[in-house]
Short mmCIF file of C-alpha atoms and ligand atoms in Angstrom, two decimals:
data_model
loop_
_atom_site.label_atom_id
_atom_site.label_comp_id
_atom_site.label_asym_id
_atom_site.label_seq_id
_atom_site.Cartn_x
_atom_site.Cartn_y
_atom_site.Cartn_z
CA MET W 1 -52.88 14.97 7.65
CA ALA W 2 -49.64 15.57 9.53
CA ALA W 3 -49.24 11.87 10.04
CA LEU W 4 -49.77 11.17 6.36
CA PHE W 5 -47.20 13.80 5.47
CA LEU W 6 -44.68 12.25 7.82
CA LEU W 7 -45.35 8.85 6.32
CA LEU W 8 -44.72 10.14 2.79
CA LEU W 9 -41.57 11.84 3.98
CA ALA W 10 -40.32 8.73 5.69
CA ALA W 11 -41.10 6.24 2.92
CA PRO W 12 -38.56 7.28 0.26
CA LEU W 13 -35.71 7.56 2.76
CA PHE W 14 -36.47 4.14 4.12
CA SER W 15 -36.74 2.38 0.77
CA CYS W 16 -33.48 3.62 -0.72
CA ALA W 17 -31.62 4.03 2.54
CA ALA W 18 -29.87 0.71 2.36
CA VAL W 19 -28.01 1.32 -0.90
CA LYS W 20 -26.81 4.78 0.02
CA ILE W 21 -25.11 4.15 3.35
CA ASN W 22 -21.98 6.27 3.53
CA PRO W 23 -21.08 6.84 7.19
CA LEU W 24 -19.63 9.92 8.79
CA VAL W 25 -18.62 10.26 12.44
CA LEU W 26 -20.35 13.30 13.86
CA ASP W 27 -19.65 13.29 17.53
CA LYS W 28 -16.51 11.75 18.99
CA GLN W 29 -16.07 11.81 22.75
CA VAL W 30 -14.04 10.15 25.44
CA LEU W 31 -16.46 8.87 28.09
CA TRP W 32 -13.86 7.38 30.42
CA GLU W 33 -10.09 7.68 30.56
CA SER W 34 -8.03 5.09 32.41
CA GLY W 35 -6.24 6.59 35.40
CA GLU W 36 -8.91 9.15 36.23
CA GLU W 37 -10.94 9.08 39.48
CA SER W 38 -8.30 6.74 40.93
CA VAL W 39 -9.46 3.96 38.62
CA SER W 40 -6.61 2.03 37.04
CA THR W 41 -8.42 0.97 33.89
CA TYR W 42 -11.81 1.29 32.25
CA ARG W 43 -12.83 -1.62 30.04
CA ILE W 44 -15.83 -3.55 28.63
CA PRO W 45 -18.12 -0.77 27.34
CA LEU W 46 -21.88 -1.26 26.99
CA LEU W 47 -24.34 1.12 25.34
CA THR W 48 -28.12 1.20 25.05
CA PHE W 49 -31.05 3.50 24.55
CA THR W 50 -33.39 3.69 27.52
CA PRO W 51 -37.18 3.31 27.28
CA LYS W 52 -37.46 7.14 27.20
CA GLY W 53 -34.91 7.53 24.40
CA ASN W 54 -31.89 8.52 26.46
CA LEU W 55 -28.46 6.99 25.97
CA LEU W 56 -26.90 4.96 28.77
CA ALA W 57 -23.26 3.84 28.80
CA PHE W 58 -21.58 1.42 31.22
CA ALA W 59 -18.03 0.24 31.78
CA GLU W 60 -16.04 -1.78 34.26
CA ALA W 61 -13.91 0.53 36.40
CA ARG W 62 -11.02 -1.73 37.40
CA LYS W 63 -9.68 -0.29 40.62
CA ALA W 64 -6.08 -1.46 40.92
CA SER W 65 -4.95 -3.05 37.66
CA ALA W 66 -5.90 -3.64 34.05
CA GLY W 67 -6.51 -7.37 34.60
CA ASP W 68 -9.85 -9.16 34.34
CA TYR W 69 -9.70 -10.20 38.01
CA GLY W 70 -9.58 -7.76 40.91
CA SER W 71 -12.14 -5.44 42.43
CA LYS W 72 -14.19 -3.03 40.36
CA PHE W 73 -16.96 -0.50 40.16
CA ILE W 74 -19.62 -0.45 37.47
CA ALA W 75 -19.42 3.05 36.03
CA THR W 76 -22.28 4.67 34.15
CA ARG W 77 -22.96 7.89 32.24
CA ARG W 78 -26.23 9.04 30.71
CA SER W 79 -27.05 11.39 27.83
CA THR W 80 -30.43 13.05 27.37
CA ASP W 81 -29.49 14.64 24.02
CA LYS W 82 -28.47 11.58 22.01
CA GLY W 83 -24.81 11.73 22.86
CA ALA W 84 -24.01 15.44 22.54
CA THR W 85 -23.52 15.86 26.30
CA TRP W 86 -23.20 13.34 29.13
CA SER W 87 -23.81 13.27 32.87
CA THR W 88 -20.72 12.95 35.04
CA SER W 89 -19.66 9.40 35.72
CA SER W 90 -21.19 7.61 38.69
CA PHE W 91 -20.63 4.16 40.17
CA ILE W 92 -23.71 1.97 40.50
CA ARG W 93 -21.90 -1.06 41.98
CA ASP W 94 -18.82 -1.43 44.14
CA ASP W 95 -17.51 -4.91 44.94
CA GLY W 96 -15.16 -3.72 47.69
CA SER W 97 -11.68 -5.17 47.76
CA VAL W 98 -12.25 -8.74 46.59
CA LEU W 99 -9.68 -10.62 44.54
CA ASP W 100 -12.08 -11.74 41.80
CA GLY W 101 -14.78 -9.13 41.51
CA LEU W 102 -17.55 -8.36 39.07
CA ASN W 103 -17.40 -8.59 35.29
CA LEU W 104 -19.75 -6.97 32.77
CA GLY W 105 -22.09 -7.89 31.31
CA SER W 106 -25.21 -7.54 29.22
CA VAL W 107 -27.68 -4.68 29.28
CA VAL W 108 -31.23 -5.37 28.13
CA VAL W 109 -34.13 -2.96 27.87
CA ASP W 110 -37.64 -4.24 28.50
CA GLU W 111 -39.83 -1.94 26.40
CA LYS W 112 -43.04 -3.39 27.85
CA ALA W 113 -42.10 -3.04 31.52
CA ARG W 114 -40.05 0.10 30.70
CA THR W 115 -37.12 -1.17 32.75
CA ILE W 116 -33.40 -1.53 32.15
CA ILE W 117 -31.72 -4.72 33.34
CA LEU W 118 -27.97 -5.15 33.75
CA ILE W 119 -26.64 -8.69 34.14
CA TYR W 120 -23.08 -9.34 35.28
CA THR W 121 -21.05 -12.02 36.97
CA VAL W 122 -19.00 -12.14 40.17
CA CYS W 123 -16.12 -14.50 40.96
CA PHE W 124 -16.10 -15.67 37.35
CA HIS W 125 -12.47 -16.87 37.51
CA LEU W 126 -12.94 -18.70 40.86
CA TYR W 127 -9.81 -16.91 42.08
CA HIS W 128 -9.82 -17.19 45.90
CA CYS W 129 -13.62 -17.44 45.84
CA SER W 130 -16.40 -19.86 44.95
CA PRO W 131 -18.83 -20.26 43.29
CA ALA W 132 -19.32 -17.89 40.36
CA SER W 133 -22.67 -16.10 40.56
CA THR W 134 -24.82 -14.47 37.90
CA MET W 135 -26.18 -11.15 39.21
CA MET W 136 -28.83 -8.70 38.03
CA VAL W 137 -29.64 -5.09 38.84
CA GLU W 138 -32.65 -3.22 37.49
CA SER W 139 -33.59 0.41 36.94
CA LYS W 140 -37.24 1.42 36.88
CA ASP W 141 -36.56 5.13 36.33
CA ASP W 142 -34.76 5.16 32.98
CA GLY W 143 -31.28 4.56 34.39
CA LEU W 144 -31.25 7.27 37.06
CA SER W 145 -31.21 4.84 39.98
CA TRP W 146 -30.70 1.11 40.43
CA GLY W 147 -32.20 -1.46 42.78
CA SER W 148 -30.21 -3.88 44.90
CA PRO W 149 -28.61 -6.85 43.16
CA LYS W 150 -30.43 -10.16 42.71
CA ASN W 151 -28.58 -13.45 42.59
CA LEU W 152 -29.85 -15.23 39.47
CA SER W 153 -27.86 -18.37 40.31
CA LEU W 154 -30.68 -19.21 42.73
CA GLN W 155 -32.91 -19.62 39.65
CA ILE W 156 -30.62 -20.79 36.85
CA GLY W 157 -28.29 -22.83 39.02
CA VAL W 158 -24.65 -22.20 39.78
CA MET W 159 -22.61 -21.94 36.60
CA ASN W 160 -19.73 -19.90 35.25
CA PHE W 161 -21.67 -17.59 33.00
CA ALA W 162 -20.19 -14.34 31.67
CA PRO W 163 -22.98 -12.44 29.92
CA GLY W 164 -22.25 -10.67 26.63
CA PRO W 165 -20.43 -8.45 26.77
CA GLY W 166 -22.91 -6.36 24.85
CA THR W 167 -26.66 -6.11 24.72
CA GLY W 168 -29.31 -8.68 25.49
CA LEU W 169 -32.56 -8.42 23.59
CA GLN W 170 -36.29 -8.43 24.06
CA LYS W 171 -38.06 -10.43 21.35
CA ARG W 172 -40.16 -8.09 19.24
CA ARG W 173 -41.58 -10.84 17.05
CA GLU W 174 -42.91 -14.34 17.45
CA PRO W 175 -41.90 -16.90 18.55
CA ASN W 176 -41.97 -15.85 22.21
CA LYS W 177 -42.61 -12.15 21.67
CA ASP W 178 -41.52 -10.06 24.72
CA ARG W 179 -39.09 -12.73 26.01
CA LEU W 180 -35.79 -11.39 27.35
CA VAL W 181 -32.77 -13.20 25.91
CA VAL W 182 -29.25 -12.75 27.33
CA CYS W 183 -26.36 -14.77 25.94
CA GLY W 184 -22.79 -15.14 27.13
CA HIS W 185 -20.02 -17.65 27.56
CA GLY W 186 -18.50 -20.05 30.08
CA THR W 187 -15.00 -20.56 31.48
CA ILE W 188 -12.10 -21.26 29.15
CA GLU W 189 -12.46 -25.03 29.70
CA GLY W 190 -16.23 -25.21 30.01
CA ASP W 191 -16.67 -22.63 27.31
CA GLY W 192 -19.37 -22.16 24.73
CA VAL W 193 -22.32 -19.88 24.13
CA PHE W 194 -25.08 -20.09 26.72
CA CYS W 195 -28.34 -18.12 26.87
CA ILE W 196 -30.65 -17.35 29.75
CA LEU W 197 -34.29 -16.42 29.21
CA SER W 198 -37.04 -14.58 31.04
CA ASP W 199 -40.72 -14.61 30.08
CA ASN W 200 -41.88 -12.33 32.88
CA HIS W 201 -39.83 -9.16 32.44
CA GLY W 202 -36.79 -10.34 34.37
CA LYS W 203 -38.53 -11.73 37.48
CA ASN W 204 -37.68 -15.34 36.70
CA TRP W 205 -34.86 -16.65 34.52
CA THR W 206 -34.26 -20.10 33.09
CA LYS W 207 -31.39 -21.68 31.21
CA GLY W 208 -31.82 -21.71 27.44
CA ALA W 209 -29.57 -22.67 24.55
CA ALA W 210 -26.07 -24.10 24.95
CA LEU W 211 -23.54 -24.33 22.14
CA ARG W 212 -20.69 -26.16 23.82
CA SER W 213 -17.01 -25.99 23.00
CA ILE W 214 -15.28 -29.18 21.78
CA PRO W 215 -13.79 -30.93 23.71
CA PHE W 216 -16.10 -29.65 26.44
CA ASN W 217 -14.74 -29.25 29.97
CA GLN W 218 -11.25 -30.18 28.84
CA PRO W 219 -8.17 -28.07 28.25
CA LYS W 220 -8.19 -26.48 24.82
CA LYS W 221 -5.59 -26.53 22.06
CA PRO W 222 -5.12 -23.99 19.30
CA GLN W 223 -7.81 -24.35 16.62
CA ASP W 224 -10.26 -26.14 18.92
CA PHE W 225 -13.92 -25.19 18.58
CA ASN W 226 -14.31 -22.65 21.33
CA PRO W 227 -17.22 -20.22 20.91
CA ASP W 228 -16.85 -17.42 23.45
CA GLU W 229 -18.09 -13.81 23.90
CA CYS W 230 -21.15 -13.15 21.80
CA GLN W 231 -23.78 -10.68 20.63
CA PRO W 232 -27.35 -11.87 19.86
CA VAL W 233 -29.49 -10.04 17.28
CA GLU W 234 -33.17 -10.61 16.50
CA MET W 235 -33.78 -10.93 12.77
CA GLU W 236 -36.91 -9.87 10.89
CA ASP W 237 -38.17 -13.46 10.73
CA GLY W 238 -38.07 -13.71 14.54
CA SER W 239 -34.97 -15.92 14.65
CA ILE W 240 -31.95 -14.90 16.71
CA VAL W 241 -28.54 -14.69 15.06
CA ILE W 242 -25.60 -14.79 17.50
CA ASN W 243 -22.30 -13.36 16.34
CA VAL W 244 -19.56 -15.12 18.32
CA ARG W 245 -15.88 -14.69 19.18
CA ASN W 246 -13.89 -17.61 17.79
CA GLN W 247 -11.54 -17.95 20.74
CA ASN W 248 -9.16 -20.61 19.39
CA ASN W 249 -9.45 -19.66 15.70
CA TYR W 250 -11.24 -22.86 14.73
CA HIS W 251 -11.53 -23.08 10.93
CA CYS W 252 -10.60 -19.41 10.36
CA ARG W 253 -9.52 -16.18 12.01
CA CYS W 254 -13.08 -14.97 11.66
CA ARG W 255 -16.43 -14.88 13.42
CA ILE W 256 -18.62 -17.85 14.26
CA VAL W 257 -22.31 -17.26 13.52
CA ALA W 258 -24.98 -19.33 15.26
CA ARG W 259 -28.76 -19.12 14.91
CA SER W 260 -31.73 -19.96 17.08
CA HIS W 261 -35.18 -20.48 15.55
CA ASP W 262 -36.87 -21.04 18.91
CA ALA W 263 -36.16 -17.79 20.76
CA GLY W 264 -32.95 -18.92 22.42
CA MET W 265 -33.93 -22.46 23.47
CA THR W 266 -31.51 -24.20 21.08
CA LEU W 267 -28.56 -23.38 18.81
CA PRO W 268 -28.48 -26.27 16.33
CA ILE W 269 -25.15 -27.35 14.82
CA ASP W 270 -26.85 -27.28 11.39
CA ASP W 271 -27.28 -23.53 11.66
CA ILE W 272 -23.67 -22.64 12.47
CA HIS W 273 -21.41 -21.04 9.90
CA PHE W 274 -18.16 -19.15 9.72
CA ASP W 275 -18.23 -15.65 8.28
CA TYR W 276 -14.94 -15.40 6.37
CA GLU W 277 -15.58 -11.75 5.53
CA LEU W 278 -15.62 -10.85 9.22
CA VAL W 279 -11.92 -11.33 9.98
CA ASP W 280 -11.34 -11.03 13.71
CA PRO W 281 -8.46 -11.18 16.20
CA ALA W 282 -10.72 -12.96 18.81
CA VAL W 283 -12.49 -10.14 20.57
CA ALA W 284 -15.94 -9.03 21.72
CA ALA W 285 -17.66 -7.36 18.75
CA ALA W 286 -20.91 -5.49 18.16
CA ALA W 287 -23.81 -6.44 15.89
CA MET W 288 -27.30 -5.05 15.34
CA MET W 289 -30.23 -4.89 12.90
CA LYS W 290 -31.64 -1.49 11.98
CA ASP W 291 -34.38 -0.93 9.40
CA GLY W 292 -33.54 -4.14 7.56
CA VAL W 293 -29.78 -3.53 7.49
CA MET W 294 -27.41 -5.59 9.60
CA PHE W 295 -24.46 -3.72 11.12
CA PHE W 296 -21.25 -5.15 12.55
CA VAL W 297 -18.30 -3.50 14.33
CA ASN W 298 -14.96 -5.07 15.30
CA PRO W 299 -11.22 -4.46 15.07
CA SER W 300 -10.91 -5.81 11.54
CA SER W 301 -7.58 -7.60 11.61
CA GLU W 302 -6.56 -11.26 11.91
CA HIS W 303 -3.90 -10.75 14.54
CA HIS W 304 -4.19 -7.38 16.25
CA ARG W 305 -6.80 -5.31 18.02
CA VAL W 306 -6.59 -2.35 15.63
CA ASN W 307 -8.64 -0.91 12.76
CA LEU W 308 -12.11 -0.64 14.30
CA THR W 309 -14.42 -1.04 11.32
CA LEU W 310 -18.15 -0.69 10.69
CA ARG W 311 -19.66 -3.02 8.09
CA TRP W 312 -23.19 -3.41 6.88
CA SER W 313 -25.13 -6.12 5.10
CA LEU W 314 -28.26 -5.74 2.99
CA ASN W 315 -29.04 -9.47 3.04
CA ASN W 316 -29.11 -10.37 6.75
CA GLY W 317 -25.37 -11.01 6.97
CA LYS W 318 -25.04 -13.36 3.96
CA SER W 319 -22.53 -10.90 2.52
CA TRP W 320 -21.20 -7.47 3.48
CA GLU W 321 -21.05 -4.33 1.38
CA ARG W 322 -17.59 -3.56 -0.05
CA ASN W 323 -17.27 -0.03 1.31
CA ALA W 324 -16.53 -0.82 4.97
CA PHE W 325 -16.01 2.24 7.14
CA GLN W 326 -13.00 2.67 9.41
CA ILE W 327 -13.99 4.25 12.74
CA TRP W 328 -10.46 4.22 14.24
CA HIS W 329 -7.24 3.03 12.62
CA GLY W 330 -5.33 2.48 15.85
CA PRO W 331 -5.64 0.22 18.91
CA SER W 332 -9.28 -0.70 19.46
CA GLY W 333 -10.88 -3.54 21.35
CA TYR W 334 -14.34 -4.37 22.66
CA SER W 335 -17.31 -2.46 21.24
CA CYS W 336 -21.07 -2.19 21.58
CA MET W 337 -23.64 -0.36 19.46
CA THR W 338 -27.21 0.83 19.58
CA SER W 339 -29.74 2.95 17.73
CA LEU W 340 -33.16 4.39 18.40
CA ASP W 341 -36.13 2.77 16.67
CA SER W 342 -38.68 5.54 16.80
CA ASN W 343 -41.00 6.64 14.05
CA SER W 344 -38.89 9.69 13.39
CA VAL W 345 -36.98 10.10 10.13
CA GLU W 346 -34.17 11.69 12.10
CA ASP W 347 -33.58 8.57 14.21
CA GLN W 348 -33.25 6.42 11.07
CA LYS W 349 -30.06 8.26 10.20
CA TYR W 350 -27.91 7.48 13.22
CA ILE W 351 -26.18 4.63 14.96
CA TYR W 352 -24.14 4.97 18.15
CA VAL W 353 -20.96 3.08 18.95
CA ILE W 354 -18.94 2.77 22.17
CA TYR W 355 -15.50 1.15 22.10
CA GLU W 356 -12.12 0.69 23.70
CA LYS W 357 -9.74 3.10 22.00
CA GLY W 358 -6.13 4.12 22.44
CA GLN W 359 -3.02 5.52 20.77
CA LYS W 360 -0.73 2.74 22.00
CA ASP W 361 -3.00 0.35 23.92
CA ILE W 362 -6.68 -0.47 23.59
CA ASP W 363 -7.43 0.21 27.24
CA GLU W 364 -6.53 3.92 27.35
CA THR W 365 -10.09 5.18 26.92
CA ILE W 366 -13.71 4.20 26.45
CA SER W 367 -14.82 6.34 23.51
CA PHE W 368 -18.16 7.15 21.92
CA ALA W 369 -19.03 7.89 18.31
CA LYS W 370 -22.35 9.03 16.86
CA ILE W 371 -22.41 7.95 13.24
CA HIS W 372 -24.54 9.57 10.55
CA LEU W 373 -25.25 6.74 8.11
CA TYR W 374 -25.75 9.07 5.15
CA GLY W 375 -23.44 11.87 6.26
CA GLY W 376 -20.52 11.03 4.02
CA LEU W 377 -22.46 11.61 0.78
C1 LIG O 1 -25.84 -16.98 44.65
O1 LIG O 1 -26.59 -18.15 44.85
C2 LIG O 1 -25.85 -19.35 44.78
C3 LIG O 1 -26.81 -20.50 44.81
O2 LIG O 1 -27.51 -20.53 46.01
C4 LIG O 1 -24.85 -19.34 45.94
O3 LIG O 1 -24.09 -20.54 45.90
C5 LIG O 1 -23.94 -18.13 45.81
O4 LIG O 1 -23.06 -18.05 46.91
C6 LIG O 1 -24.75 -16.85 45.73
N1 LIG O 1 -23.88 -15.76 45.38
C7 LIG O 1 -23.88 -14.58 46.02
C8 LIG O 1 -22.92 -13.57 45.52
O5 LIG O 1 -24.64 -14.34 46.93
C1 LIG O 2 -40.20 -16.68 40.25
O1 LIG O 2 -39.19 -16.43 41.22
C2 LIG O 2 -39.69 -16.22 42.52
C3 LIG O 2 -38.51 -15.89 43.43
O2 LIG O 2 -37.79 -14.81 42.91
C4 LIG O 2 -40.42 -17.46 43.01
O3 LIG O 2 -40.99 -17.19 44.26
C5 LIG O 2 -41.52 -17.84 42.01
O4 LIG O 2 -42.06 -19.07 42.37
C6 LIG O 2 -40.94 -17.94 40.62
N1 LIG O 2 -42.03 -18.15 39.67
C7 LIG O 2 -41.98 -19.07 38.74
C8 LIG O 2 -43.14 -19.13 37.81
O5 LIG O 2 -41.04 -19.85 38.62
C1 LIG O 3 -8.94 -2.54 8.06
O1 LIG O 3 -10.12 -3.24 7.73
C2 LIG O 3 -10.46 -3.21 6.36
C3 LIG O 3 -11.79 -3.91 6.23
O2 LIG O 3 -11.67 -5.24 6.64
C4 LIG O 3 -9.38 -3.86 5.54
O3 LIG O 3 -9.70 -3.75 4.17
C5 LIG O 3 -8.05 -3.19 5.82
O4 LIG O 3 -7.01 -3.88 5.16
C6 LIG O 3 -7.78 -3.16 7.32
N1 LIG O 3 -6.58 -2.41 7.59
C7 LIG O 3 -5.63 -2.85 8.40
C8 LIG O 3 -4.47 -1.94 8.60
O5 LIG O 3 -5.69 -3.94 8.95
#
């Protein structure tokens, strides 16, 4: 009886939810501030729900400078009340004092194995080190502790692979239900979108799809085809849409969209398009499907990392609703988003965004926003 009641309660909200989206930011918080804990700069935020429904945030803690090179910690904070309060920051990795340390990264939750996997790269820029390695750490206790790092280059081969930044995914539908899919990009010359796949809950990884830049492995010019940082999203038909940074502004100052119909094995040229509505200054953006609605977050501007904007699409990204929502008008950079897919009506209402936010520069803070999708009504 109770279940039936819940079902009746849930049904009307679900069916008309899409047309009534009118977001309101409920909970704004600074998770990390550059300069604190003797860390020069926090960048590259990641956010996910854990298997037990807790929120887990990560960021690179760049020890001595704001640059992409240099030595770093991986910082994490965890919330057991859906973002209202957070644990103090702790460091789960420390790369010492190397010149070209670790870079984040993709976080992927395996709902079947109930594990959280974080994939990152070390020595990506080959600056006073060689080769670049793809690394993985895993938590089996909902993000409270982490195992020792595994070198995935032993399995996938040595390549310059920078995962994400953002979330990987576990296939929920056929083909290849339960497969873990993590996508990222290569070096500036050998750039493109590359995916790695695991069919046994992260024990073994293989190389999957490659969408190479043109001309591949050669210096790039402005307007060359240079797909870069990317966010994969599983669609309701089981295909994977990858929303990609258009590094050299090929064709437009907007996002490249690629699609895989074989669970990350290939990214056919026929299925690539440019989303002119998603104007972009060449940045890592966030994308996600929730209850049949596609969401997208980026600094919506052709030339500057400002104006962090949430958009939503009721037709799988073919077009975007007119009433885009501005999360932050000022400097804003990389972002990542998540939501909780439970059977609760409450969880249908919220999405959670983490992003680089500042008053003058994007790298002043890593900030969090809980967004009520129907709160602005
Ligand atoms: C990872 O494995 C590759 C391939 O054997 C090796 O070349 C590289 O040095 C290893 N990286 C680390 C950080 O151990
Ligand atoms: C999976 O990787 C392990 C080493 O981590 C190796 O011993 C094993 O043979 C691999 N299994 C498959 C199916 O490739
Ligand atoms: C912010 O983004 C919205 C949506 O793309 C756009 O209409 C608006 O002009 C942008 N504002 C600025 C200052 O770029």
